[in-house]
Amino acid sequence: MKLSRSRKDIRHERILSALEANPALRVAQLAEDLSVSSETIRRDLAELDQLGRISRTYGGAVRSSHFEPALNERMTIHVPERRAIAQAAMQRYGGMDTLLLGGGATMVQFARALRFTQQRMTVVTPAYAIANELAANPLIEVMMLPGTFEPQEGLVGGPETIRAIARYRTQATIIGASGLDEDGVSEAMLSAGEVYAAMLQHAGESVILADHSKFEKRALVLLRRWSEGLTLITDRQPANGLATAIRENGGTLVVTPPAG
């Protein structure tokens, strides 16, 4: 005889499915969506947290970090798109004297383009993969930020990193992103999000490199809202809502599709 699933099991599945679609959810929202009390949701979240399926937050939950693919996994997808974005960024910012660079798969592609520069420059970064790529060029002085190493993303974070970022004034800050929607730019990982938000606060020009797979997605940490001085370089024209939000708030949109 086939045993039916309990109501709790069904709720757990629905919570996990909801977090796949939206990486951060509030207790009140889940209670309304599942037609149960907030106390029931809190117990469900506590159990899922103990199982390692989610991470509890104040007033809600986020995806467990293993739902965010590691850097080496992301390096194998959307490669032509990332390379096209990197080349466009190189043309616009490769001639600058000072850059503050984040980590991530698209940023590695940018570093691979930047390492062939024929001019002297200084690059500040929290990301080991970026530093490793740029170290091949003796004209590039690479300055690693201090902090606690996060192996999944390959970058440092924490209070020391945030304090160090405040000391630098570079011509441009260039980072990737986990999500792009009408509200702004967001990052899935908390530690990386705190670092990137601080980087954007101290930027000369702020630049986001992100492919179309990030469109209409909202991740855990809001890094910055669309505003003047914020440029998005991407491989495909966004839908009207996102494109309008960027332009109406003073941002710049650069679309550079891959060749072929």
mmCIF file of C-alpha atoms in Angstrom, residues 33-128:
data_model
loop_
_atom_site.group_PDB
_atom_site.id
_atom_site.type_symbol
_atom_site.label_atom_id
_atom_site.label_comp_id
_atom_site.label_asym_id
_atom_site.label_seq_id
_atom_site.Cartn_x
_atom_site.Cartn_y
_atom_site.Cartn_z
ATOM 1 C CA ASP A 33 0.891 31.467 0.345
ATOM 2 C CA LEU A 34 0.523 28.130 2.157
ATOM 3 C CA SER A 35 -2.604 29.119 4.146
ATOM 4 C CA VAL A 36 -1.104 28.219 7.524
ATOM 5 C CA SER A 37 -0.096 30.167 10.618
ATOM 6 C CA SER A 38 3.205 31.976 11.010
ATOM 7 C CA GLU A 39 4.084 29.636 13.893
ATOM 8 C CA THR A 40 3.671 26.620 11.604
ATOM 9 C CA ILE A 41 5.990 28.212 9.042
ATOM 10 C CA ARG A 42 8.582 28.996 11.725
ATOM 11 C CA ARG A 43 8.598 25.341 12.821
ATOM 12 C CA ASP A 44 8.915 24.217 9.197
ATOM 13 C CA LEU A 45 11.819 26.589 8.596
ATOM 14 C CA ALA A 46 13.559 25.431 11.773
ATOM 15 C CA GLU A 47 13.344 21.794 10.621
ATOM 16 C CA LEU A 48 14.556 22.589 7.102
ATOM 17 C CA ASP A 49 17.413 24.627 8.551
ATOM 18 C CA GLN A 50 18.481 21.692 10.737
ATOM 19 C CA LEU A 51 18.459 19.473 7.644
ATOM 20 C CA GLY A 52 20.692 21.942 5.798
ATOM 21 C CA ARG A 53 18.087 22.595 3.119
ATOM 22 C CA ILE A 54 17.719 26.329 3.880
ATOM 23 C CA SER A 55 19.292 29.019 6.053
ATOM 24 C CA ARG A 56 17.141 30.846 8.606
ATOM 25 C CA THR A 57 17.204 34.638 8.668
ATOM 26 C CA TYR A 58 15.535 37.167 10.928
ATOM 27 C CA GLY A 59 11.889 36.918 9.926
ATOM 28 C CA GLY A 60 12.334 34.464 7.076
ATOM 29 C CA ALA A 61 14.665 32.165 5.183
ATOM 30 C CA VAL A 62 17.089 32.077 2.276
ATOM 31 C CA ARG A 63 18.316 29.291 0.081
ATOM 32 C CA SER A 64 21.061 27.187 1.543
ATOM 33 C CA SER A 65 24.319 28.353 -0.019
ATOM 34 C CA HIS A 66 24.736 25.106 -1.964
ATOM 35 C CA PHE A 67 21.966 26.240 -4.297
ATOM 36 C CA GLU A 68 24.342 28.918 -5.631
ATOM 37 C CA PRO A 69 26.677 27.089 -8.034
ATOM 38 C CA ALA A 70 30.360 27.363 -7.204
ATOM 39 C CA LEU A 71 32.591 29.531 -9.369
ATOM 40 C CA ASN A 72 34.178 26.609 -11.227
ATOM 41 C CA GLU A 73 30.706 25.359 -12.223
ATOM 42 C CA ARG A 74 29.594 28.782 -13.454
ATOM 43 C CA MET A 75 32.737 29.130 -15.564
ATOM 44 C CA THR A 76 31.400 26.459 -17.944
ATOM 45 C CA ILE A 77 28.078 28.129 -18.860
ATOM 46 C CA HIS A 78 27.228 31.186 -20.997
ATOM 47 C CA VAL A 79 30.888 31.363 -22.036
ATOM 48 C CA PRO A 80 30.420 33.190 -25.408
ATOM 49 C CA GLU A 81 28.121 35.712 -23.741
ATOM 50 C CA ARG A 82 30.550 36.328 -20.885
ATOM 51 C CA ARG A 83 33.453 36.781 -23.303
ATOM 52 C CA ALA A 84 31.509 39.316 -25.365
ATOM 53 C CA ILE A 85 30.667 41.266 -22.210
ATOM 54 C CA ALA A 86 34.300 41.122 -21.086
ATOM 55 C CA GLN A 87 35.579 42.453 -24.412
ATOM 56 C CA ALA A 88 33.109 45.348 -24.321
ATOM 57 C CA ALA A 89 34.205 46.182 -20.778
ATOM 58 C CA MET A 90 37.842 45.999 -21.841
ATOM 59 C CA GLN A 91 37.241 48.550 -24.586
ATOM 60 C CA ARG A 92 35.588 50.975 -22.166
ATOM 61 C CA TYR A 93 37.679 50.522 -19.017
ATOM 62 C CA GLY A 94 40.906 48.753 -20.016
ATOM 63 C CA GLY A 95 42.703 52.081 -20.378
ATOM 64 C CA MET A 96 42.110 53.248 -16.814
ATOM 65 C CA ASP A 97 44.923 53.562 -14.272
ATOM 66 C CA THR A 98 43.052 52.149 -11.257
ATOM 67 C CA LEU A 99 40.273 49.564 -11.002
ATOM 68 C CA LEU A 100 38.458 47.822 -8.141
ATOM 69 C CA LEU A 101 37.315 44.410 -9.392
ATOM 70 C CA GLY A 102 34.909 41.866 -7.917
ATOM 71 C CA GLY A 103 34.914 38.126 -8.501
ATOM 72 C CA GLY A 104 32.692 35.712 -10.409
ATOM 73 C CA ALA A 105 32.625 33.931 -13.752
ATOM 74 C CA THR A 106 32.086 36.988 -15.957
ATOM 75 C CA MET A 107 34.718 38.908 -14.020
ATOM 76 C CA VAL A 108 37.249 36.133 -14.666
ATOM 77 C CA GLN A 109 36.592 36.559 -18.390
ATOM 78 C CA PHE A 110 37.192 40.300 -17.995
ATOM 79 C CA ALA A 111 40.458 39.644 -16.136
ATOM 80 C CA ARG A 112 41.583 37.333 -18.952
ATOM 81 C CA ALA A 113 41.023 40.169 -21.420
ATOM 82 C CA LEU A 114 42.614 42.774 -19.158
ATOM 83 C CA ARG A 115 45.817 40.797 -18.590
ATOM 84 C CA PHE A 116 46.944 41.611 -22.149
ATOM 85 C CA THR A 117 46.981 45.354 -21.491
ATOM 86 C CA GLN A 118 50.117 47.204 -22.572
ATOM 87 C CA GLN A 119 49.853 49.962 -19.973
ATOM 88 C CA ARG A 120 50.612 50.178 -16.291
ATOM 89 C CA MET A 121 47.679 50.006 -13.914
ATOM 90 C CA THR A 122 46.737 49.133 -10.355
ATOM 91 C CA VAL A 123 43.948 46.659 -9.620
ATOM 92 C CA VAL A 124 42.454 46.147 -6.156
ATOM 93 C CA THR A 125 40.392 42.977 -5.656
ATOM 94 C CA PRO A 126 38.990 40.612 -3.014
ATOM 95 C CA ALA A 127 38.982 37.718 -5.527
ATOM 96 C CA TYR A 128 41.863 35.250 -5.823
#
